[in-house]
Coordinates of C-alpha atoms in Angstrom, one line a residue:
M1 CA -20.6 28.2 -17.2
A2 CA -19.1 31.0 -15.1
S3 CA -15.7 32.1 -16.1
S4 CA -14.6 34.0 -13.1
N5 CA -11.4 32.8 -11.4
G6 CA -13.0 33.4 -8.0
P7 CA -11.5 34.9 -4.8
T8 CA -7.9 34.6 -3.9
V9 CA -7.1 31.6 -1.7
H10 CA -4.1 31.9 0.6
H11 CA -1.7 29.3 2.1
M12 CA -1.7 27.1 -1.0
T13 CA 1.2 26.4 -3.3
T14 CA 1.1 28.6 -6.4
G15 CA 3.2 29.3 -9.4
L16 CA 3.1 26.0 -11.2
P17 CA 4.5 25.8 -14.8
G18 CA 2.5 27.8 -17.3
G19 CA 0.9 29.9 -14.6
R20 CA -1.6 27.1 -13.7
P21 CA -3.0 27.0 -10.2
P22 CA -2.7 23.9 -8.1
R23 CA -5.4 21.4 -9.2
L24 CA -8.2 20.8 -6.7
K25 CA -8.9 17.1 -6.5
F26 CA -12.4 15.7 -6.4
G27 CA -13.6 12.5 -4.8
T28 CA -16.5 11.0 -2.9
F29 CA -17.2 9.8 0.6
L30 CA -19.5 6.8 0.8
A31 CA -20.5 6.1 4.4
P32 CA -22.8 4.6 3.0
H33 CA -26.2 6.1 3.8
H34 CA -28.7 3.8 2.1
P35 CA -32.3 3.7 3.1
V36 CA -33.4 0.3 4.5
G37 CA -35.5 -1.7 2.2
E38 CA -33.4 -2.4 -0.9
N39 CA -31.7 -5.8 -1.4
P40 CA -28.4 -5.4 0.4
T41 CA -26.6 -7.8 -2.0
L42 CA -27.6 -5.7 -4.9
Q43 CA -26.7 -2.5 -3.0
F44 CA -23.1 -3.7 -2.5
Q45 CA -22.9 -4.3 -6.3
S46 CA -24.4 -0.9 -7.0
D47 CA -21.8 0.8 -4.8
I48 CA -19.0 -1.0 -6.7
E49 CA -20.5 0.1 -10.0
F50 CA -20.6 3.7 -8.5
A51 CA -16.9 3.5 -7.8
A52 CA -16.3 2.3 -11.4
H53 CA -18.4 5.1 -12.8
L54 CA -16.5 7.8 -10.9
D55 CA -13.2 6.2 -12.0
H56 CA -14.5 6.5 -15.6
L57 CA -15.4 10.1 -15.1
G58 CA -11.9 11.0 -13.8
F59 CA -12.6 11.5 -10.1
D60 CA -9.4 11.3 -8.0
E61 CA -10.5 9.6 -4.7
F62 CA -13.1 7.1 -3.4
W63 CA -13.5 6.7 0.4
C64 CA -15.9 4.3 2.2
G65 CA -16.5 3.8 5.9
E66 CA -16.7 1.2 8.6
H67 CA -20.0 0.8 10.5
H68 CA -21.6 -2.1 12.3
S69 CA -25.1 -0.8 13.1
S70 CA -27.9 1.6 12.0
G71 CA -29.2 -0.5 9.1
W72 CA -28.3 2.4 6.7
E73 CA -24.6 1.9 6.9
M74 CA -23.8 -1.7 5.8
I75 CA -20.1 -1.7 5.0
A76 CA -18.4 -3.4 8.0
S77 CA -15.0 -3.8 6.3
P78 CA -13.9 -1.0 4.0
E79 CA -10.8 -3.0 3.1
M80 CA -12.9 -5.8 1.7
F81 CA -15.2 -3.5 -0.3
L82 CA -12.2 -1.5 -1.7
A83 CA -10.4 -4.6 -2.8
A84 CA -13.5 -5.6 -4.8
A85 CA -13.8 -2.0 -6.2
G86 CA -10.1 -2.2 -7.1
Q87 CA -10.9 -5.0 -9.6
R88 CA -13.4 -2.7 -11.4
T89 CA -11.3 0.5 -11.4
N90 CA -8.0 1.6 -12.9
N91 CA -6.9 5.0 -11.7
I92 CA -9.0 6.3 -8.8
M93 CA -7.4 6.1 -5.3
L94 CA -9.3 4.0 -2.8
G95 CA -9.4 5.0 0.9
T96 CA -10.7 3.6 4.1
G97 CA -13.0 6.4 5.4
V98 CA -12.4 5.3 8.1
V99 CA -11.1 2.3 9.9
S100 CA -12.2 2.7 13.5
L101 CA -8.9 1.9 15.2
P102 CA -10.2 1.1 18.7
Y103 CA -12.2 -1.8 17.3
H104 CA -9.1 -3.6 15.9
H105 CA -5.6 -4.9 16.8
P106 CA -3.2 -2.4 15.1
F107 CA -1.1 -5.1 13.6
N108 CA -4.0 -6.6 11.8
V109 CA -5.0 -3.2 10.5
A110 CA -1.5 -2.5 9.1
Q111 CA -1.5 -5.9 7.4
R112 CA -4.9 -5.3 5.7
I113 CA -3.9 -1.9 4.4
V114 CA -0.7 -3.3 3.0
Q115 CA -2.6 -6.1 1.3
L116 CA -5.1 -3.6 -0.1
D117 CA -2.3 -1.5 -1.5
H118 CA -0.9 -4.6 -3.3
M119 CA -4.3 -5.7 -4.6
T120 CA -5.0 -2.2 -6.0
K121 CA -1.5 -1.8 -7.4
G122 CA -0.6 1.1 -5.2
R123 CA -3.9 2.9 -4.9
A124 CA -4.7 2.5 -1.3
M125 CA -5.3 5.4 1.2
F126 CA -5.5 4.9 4.9
G127 CA -8.1 6.9 6.8
T128 CA -8.5 6.4 10.5
G129 CA -11.0 7.4 13.2
P130 CA -12.0 6.7 16.7
G131 CA -15.4 5.2 15.7
A132 CA -18.5 7.2 14.7
L133 CA -21.6 5.4 16.0
P134 CA -22.1 5.1 19.7
S135 CA -24.0 1.9 19.1
D136 CA -20.9 0.2 17.6
A137 CA -18.7 1.0 20.6
W138 CA -21.6 -0.1 22.9
T139 CA -21.8 -3.5 21.1
L140 CA -18.0 -4.0 21.4
G141 CA -17.9 -2.9 25.1
I142 CA -15.7 0.1 24.5
D143 CA -15.9 3.1 26.7
P144 CA -16.4 6.2 24.4
L145 CA -14.0 8.2 26.7
V146 CA -11.0 6.0 25.6
Q147 CA -11.7 5.8 21.9
R148 CA -9.7 8.9 20.8
D149 CA -6.7 7.9 23.0
R150 CA -6.8 4.4 21.6
Q151 CA -6.9 5.8 18.0
D152 CA -3.9 7.9 18.8
E153 CA -1.9 5.0 20.3
A154 CA -2.8 2.7 17.4
M155 CA -1.9 5.3 14.8
G156 CA 1.6 5.6 16.2
V157 CA 2.1 1.8 16.1
I158 CA 0.6 1.4 12.6
L159 CA 2.7 4.1 11.1
R160 CA 5.9 2.5 12.5
L161 CA 4.8 -0.8 10.9
L162 CA 4.0 0.8 7.5
R163 CA 7.4 2.5 7.5
G164 CA 9.1 -0.8 7.8
E165 CA 10.9 -0.1 11.1
D166 CA 13.0 -2.7 12.8
R167 CA 11.1 -5.2 15.1
F168 CA 9.7 -3.6 18.2
T169 CA 7.6 -4.5 21.2
H170 CA 4.6 -2.5 22.4
E171 CA 2.6 -3.2 25.6
S172 CA -0.8 -1.6 26.1
D173 CA -3.9 -2.0 28.2
W174 CA -5.8 -3.2 25.2
F175 CA -3.2 -4.8 22.8
T176 CA 0.2 -6.3 22.8
L177 CA 2.9 -6.5 20.2
R178 CA 6.1 -8.6 20.5
D179 CA 9.0 -8.3 18.1
A180 CA 6.5 -6.9 15.6
Q181 CA 7.4 -6.3 12.0
L182 CA 5.4 -6.6 8.8
Q183 CA 6.5 -9.3 6.4
L184 CA 5.3 -7.3 3.5
L185 CA 5.5 -3.5 2.9
P186 CA 3.2 -1.4 0.8
V187 CA 3.6 -0.8 -2.9
Q188 CA 3.7 2.9 -2.4
D189 CA 6.7 4.5 -0.7
H190 CA 4.2 6.6 1.4
I191 CA 0.6 5.5 1.6
P192 CA -1.6 8.6 2.0
V193 CA -2.8 8.7 5.6
A194 CA -5.6 10.8 6.9
T195 CA -7.5 11.1 10.2
A196 CA -11.1 12.0 10.6
S197 CA -11.9 15.4 12.0
T198 CA -15.3 16.6 13.2
L199 CA -16.1 19.5 15.6
S200 CA -13.5 18.8 18.3
P201 CA -9.8 19.7 17.8
S202 CA -8.6 16.1 18.4
G203 CA -8.7 15.0 14.8
M204 CA -6.7 18.0 13.6
Q205 CA -4.3 17.7 16.5
M206 CA -3.7 14.1 15.7
A207 CA -3.0 14.9 12.0
G208 CA -0.4 17.5 13.2
K209 CA 1.2 15.0 15.6
Y210 CA 1.8 12.5 12.8
G211 CA 2.1 14.9 9.9
C212 CA -0.8 13.3 8.0
G213 CA -3.8 14.4 6.1
V214 CA -7.3 15.3 7.4
L215 CA -10.8 14.2 6.5
S216 CA -13.2 17.0 7.6
I217 CA -16.3 14.9 7.6
A218 CA -18.5 17.2 9.6
S219 CA -18.3 20.1 7.1
N220 CA -21.7 19.1 5.7
S221 CA -23.4 20.4 8.9
T222 CA -23.9 24.0 9.9
A223 CA -21.7 23.7 13.0
G224 CA -19.1 21.9 11.0
L225 CA -18.9 24.7 8.4
A226 CA -18.7 27.3 11.1
A227 CA -15.7 25.5 12.7
L228 CA -13.6 25.1 9.5
P229 CA -11.9 28.5 9.5
T230 CA -10.2 27.7 12.8
Q231 CA -9.8 24.0 12.4
W232 CA -6.5 24.0 10.4
S233 CA -4.7 26.1 13.0
F234 CA -5.1 23.1 15.4
A235 CA -3.2 20.9 12.9
E236 CA -0.5 23.5 12.4
E237 CA 0.1 24.1 16.1
S238 CA 0.2 20.4 16.8
A239 CA 2.6 19.8 13.9
A240 CA 5.0 22.5 15.2
K241 CA 4.9 21.0 18.7
H242 CA 5.8 17.5 17.4
G243 CA 8.3 18.5 14.7
Q244 CA 6.0 17.7 11.8
V245 CA 4.7 19.4 8.8
V246 CA 1.1 19.5 7.5
D247 CA 0.1 20.4 4.0
R248 CA -3.3 21.8 3.0
R249 CA -3.2 19.8 -0.1
N250 CA -3.8 16.8 2.1
W251 CA -6.9 18.4 3.7
R252 CA -10.1 16.8 2.4
I253 CA -13.4 18.6 3.0
L254 CA -16.8 17.0 2.7
M255 CA -19.6 18.7 0.8
S256 CA -23.2 17.6 0.0
W257 CA -24.7 18.2 -3.4
H258 CA -27.3 17.2 -6.0
I259 CA -26.8 18.8 -9.4
A260 CA -29.2 19.1 -12.4
E261 CA -29.7 21.4 -15.4
T262 CA -31.8 23.8 -13.4
R263 CA -32.4 24.5 -9.7
E264 CA -36.0 23.6 -10.0
Q265 CA -35.2 20.2 -11.5
A266 CA -32.5 19.6 -8.8
R267 CA -34.9 20.5 -6.0
N268 CA -37.7 18.3 -7.4
E269 CA -35.3 15.3 -7.7
A270 CA -33.8 15.6 -4.2
V271 CA -36.5 16.9 -1.9
D272 CA -38.2 13.5 -1.0
G273 CA -34.9 11.6 -0.4
L274 CA -33.5 14.4 1.6
Q275 CA -36.5 14.4 3.9
R276 CA -36.3 10.6 4.4
W277 CA -32.6 10.8 5.1
H278 CA -33.2 13.6 7.7
N279 CA -36.2 12.2 9.4
E280 CA -35.6 8.5 9.3
Y281 CA -31.8 8.3 9.6
N282 CA -30.7 11.4 11.5
V283 CA -33.7 11.9 13.8
W284 CA -35.5 8.5 14.2
T285 CA -32.5 6.1 13.9
L286 CA -29.6 8.0 15.4
G287 CA -31.3 10.7 17.4
R288 CA -28.6 13.2 16.5
P289 CA -28.5 16.0 19.1
G290 CA -30.5 19.0 17.9
A291 CA -32.1 17.1 15.0
Q292 CA -35.8 17.5 14.8
H293 CA -38.4 15.8 12.6
V294 CA -39.6 18.1 9.8
D295 CA -42.9 17.5 8.1
D296 CA -42.6 20.2 5.4
K297 CA -40.1 18.8 2.9
W298 CA -39.7 22.1 1.1
A299 CA -39.0 23.9 4.3
L300 CA -36.3 21.3 5.1
L301 CA -34.8 21.7 1.7
D302 CA -34.7 25.5 2.0
Q303 CA -33.1 25.1 5.5
T304 CA -30.5 22.7 4.2
V305 CA -29.5 24.7 1.2
G306 CA -29.9 28.1 2.8
G307 CA -27.6 27.2 5.7
G308 CA -24.8 26.3 3.3
V309 CA -24.9 22.6 4.3
A310 CA -25.7 21.4 0.8
V311 CA -25.9 22.6 -2.8
V312 CA -29.1 21.5 -4.6
G313 CA -28.9 23.3 -7.9
T314 CA -26.9 23.8 -11.0
P315 CA -23.2 23.3 -11.8
D316 CA -22.7 27.1 -11.4
D317 CA -24.1 26.9 -7.9
L318 CA -21.6 24.2 -6.9
V319 CA -18.7 26.1 -8.5
N320 CA -19.6 29.2 -6.4
A321 CA -20.0 27.1 -3.3
I322 CA -16.6 25.5 -3.7
R323 CA -14.9 28.8 -4.3
N324 CA -16.6 30.3 -1.3
L325 CA -15.4 27.3 0.8
Q326 CA -11.9 27.8 -0.5
Q327 CA -12.0 31.5 0.6
L328 CA -13.5 30.5 4.0
T329 CA -10.9 27.9 4.8
G330 CA -7.8 29.5 3.2
G331 CA -7.5 26.5 0.9
F332 CA -7.6 22.7 0.8
G333 CA -6.6 20.0 -1.5
V334 CA -9.6 17.7 -2.1
V335 CA -13.3 18.2 -2.1
L336 CA -15.3 15.1 -1.3
G337 CA -18.9 14.8 -2.4
F338 CA -21.1 13.0 0.2
A339 CA -22.7 10.0 -1.5
H340 CA -26.4 9.8 -0.7
D341 CA -29.7 8.6 -2.0
W342 CA -31.6 11.9 -2.0
A343 CA -32.5 11.3 -5.7
N344 CA -33.1 8.1 -7.6
R345 CA -30.2 6.2 -9.1
E346 CA -30.5 7.6 -12.6
N347 CA -30.6 11.3 -11.4
T348 CA -27.9 10.7 -8.9
R349 CA -25.6 9.3 -11.6
R350 CA -26.4 12.3 -13.9
S351 CA -25.6 14.6 -11.0
W352 CA -22.1 13.2 -10.7
D353 CA -21.7 13.3 -14.5
M354 CA -22.4 17.0 -14.4
V355 CA -19.9 17.6 -11.7
A356 CA -17.2 15.9 -13.9
R357 CA -18.3 17.6 -17.1
Y358 CA -18.7 21.2 -15.8
V359 CA -17.7 21.8 -12.2
M360 CA -14.3 20.1 -12.2
P361 CA -13.0 21.8 -15.4
E362 CA -14.3 25.2 -14.2
I363 CA -12.7 25.0 -10.8
N364 CA -9.4 23.8 -12.2
R365 CA -9.5 26.2 -15.2
T366 CA -9.2 23.3 -17.6
T367 CA -11.1 25.2 -20.3
E368 CA -9.4 28.5 -19.8
R369 CA -7.0 28.2 -22.7
Q370 CA -9.9 27.0 -25.0
R371 CA -11.8 30.2 -24.2
A372 CA -8.7 32.2 -24.8
S373 CA -8.2 30.6 -28.1
M374 CA -11.9 31.1 -29.1
K375 CA -11.6 34.8 -28.1
F376 CA -8.4 35.2 -30.1
L377 CA -10.1 34.0 -33.2
N378 CA -13.1 36.2 -32.6
D379 CA -10.9 39.3 -32.1
N380 CA -9.0 38.5 -35.3
Q381 CA -11.7 37.2 -37.6
A382 CA -11.2 39.7 -40.4
T383 CA -7.4 39.2 -40.6
L384 CA -7.4 35.4 -40.3
M385 CA -10.3 34.7 -42.7
A386 CA -9.0 37.2 -45.3
G387 CA -5.6 35.4 -45.4
A388 CA -7.2 32.0 -45.6
G389 CA -9.7 33.1 -48.3
A390 CA -7.1 34.8 -50.4
A391 CA -5.0 31.6 -50.4
V392 CA -8.0 29.5 -51.5
M393 CA -8.9 31.9 -54.3
Q394 CA -5.3 32.0 -55.5
K395 CA -5.3 28.2 -56.0
I396 CA -8.8 28.2 -57.6
M397 CA -8.1 30.9 -60.1
A398 CA -4.8 29.2 -61.1
D399 CA -6.7 26.1 -62.2
E400 CA -9.0 26.1 -65.2
R401 CA -11.3 23.4 -64.0
A402 CA -11.5 24.8 -60.5
S403 CA -12.4 28.2 -62.0
A404 CA -15.2 26.5 -63.9
E405 CA -16.5 24.8 -60.8
L406 CA -16.5 28.2 -59.1
V407 CA -18.7 29.6 -61.8
T408 CA -21.2 26.8 -61.2
M409 CA -21.2 27.3 -57.5
M410 CA -21.8 31.1 -57.9
Q411 CA -24.7 30.4 -60.2
Q412 CA -26.2 27.9 -57.7
M413 CA -25.8 30.5 -54.9
Q414 CA -27.6 33.1 -56.9
S415 CA -30.5 30.7 -57.7
G416 CA -30.8 29.6 -54.1
Q417 CA -29.8 26.0 -54.8
D418 CA -26.6 26.1 -52.8
D419 CA -26.9 24.6 -49.3
R420 CA -23.7 25.9 -47.9
S421 CA -25.5 27.7 -45.1
S422 CA -26.9 24.5 -43.7
T423 CA -24.1 22.1 -44.4
F424 CA -21.4 21.6 -41.8
R425 CA -17.9 22.2 -43.1
P426 CA -15.0 22.0 -40.6
G427 CA -12.5 24.8 -40.5
G428 CA -12.6 28.1 -42.4
G429 CA -13.7 28.8 -45.9
V430 CA -14.1 31.5 -48.5
R431 CA -16.4 34.4 -47.5
D432 CA -18.9 35.7 -49.9
D433 CA -17.1 39.0 -50.2
Q434 CA -13.9 37.2 -51.3
L435 CA -15.6 35.6 -54.3
P436 CA -15.1 37.3 -57.7
T437 CA -18.1 38.8 -59.5
S438 CA -17.3 36.7 -62.6
A439 CA -15.2 33.7 -63.4
G440 CA -12.8 35.9 -65.3
E441 CA -11.9 38.1 -62.4

């Protein structure tokens, strides 16, 4: 794996004990985007198993969304799904990515998040958004022009409830609270809170207003990537205006990847699923603005990878992409891999395995001291082995039976019967040039 520390990243906390850099956290964002055709009951179970697998691999965060249409996105209640996932996991944080606040009474949202925090023993994260799919708002009779304002209003009320403030009343044109106070507070002193951010500044501005984190969920698009360098400034400006503080460690950026041992293997595994996702979901189902049907699957793959939207390649390719993104943005706290079905289930699982085995430790310099130790031994082989060999020979020559065994070993070596070159022996040993020429020496 590559050993370069990469470009300097600004605006992040540095100088941790021992000279270690701040650890970049890793997680996933499961919308989900599952092609229609598989048994949905089994798909729910598969997604729960996916959460358990990432927990086993040491990933930090798992986010899942709320959607009510499209066929591809089946999780209607992220809280219900995460409560089930919480029973199969132990350490990974579990976040709503996101609750579409205009669709719900704020008091009910606050109660569900608190219950989730208790059921997961303090592992809940609260992600919010205005609602992503126009079809969902249409079904619920909500004017898209009011969705972001309603998210903002609901956020203010929910955060007051989660903080445990005294009873309060709130009158709105779409909900009412009278003498409201939660009867149960979260397990965590401060539940991690984040708001979704796409291309417009509203998500970042809302994060600044409330001093919370950000989910940059449009960064797996060309336009989204281009907007990242200026996005954080919207949060900082809004925070200053409202007397809040925002921290880049709470900035989560979405990336898409499929990883294999070679680029050719990764491309072969992902090309068909990527084409179906693009043509059937983005173009045919949603009709995303600017999205066009592409018949040539290899051209689509090259376009996707070449534009920086996704990494389809090796662990080294993903390491370089993350470091470039750190440089582009000035630094962030969590990288979220977009969960997709571009490859089959076995190859997808192996992709996430490789991220945990190779990408995470390389980015966070986990193996740096191991490499330093290995190099120290290499640089000092003669000195270290000479001392160890001399100590062994001293003990051998001081014992009559051991000396006799040494004679036998030397005879076997001379006759080619000794198998020391093919037998694993842990630690150091006696080098040939340290052996005496006869048993009496």
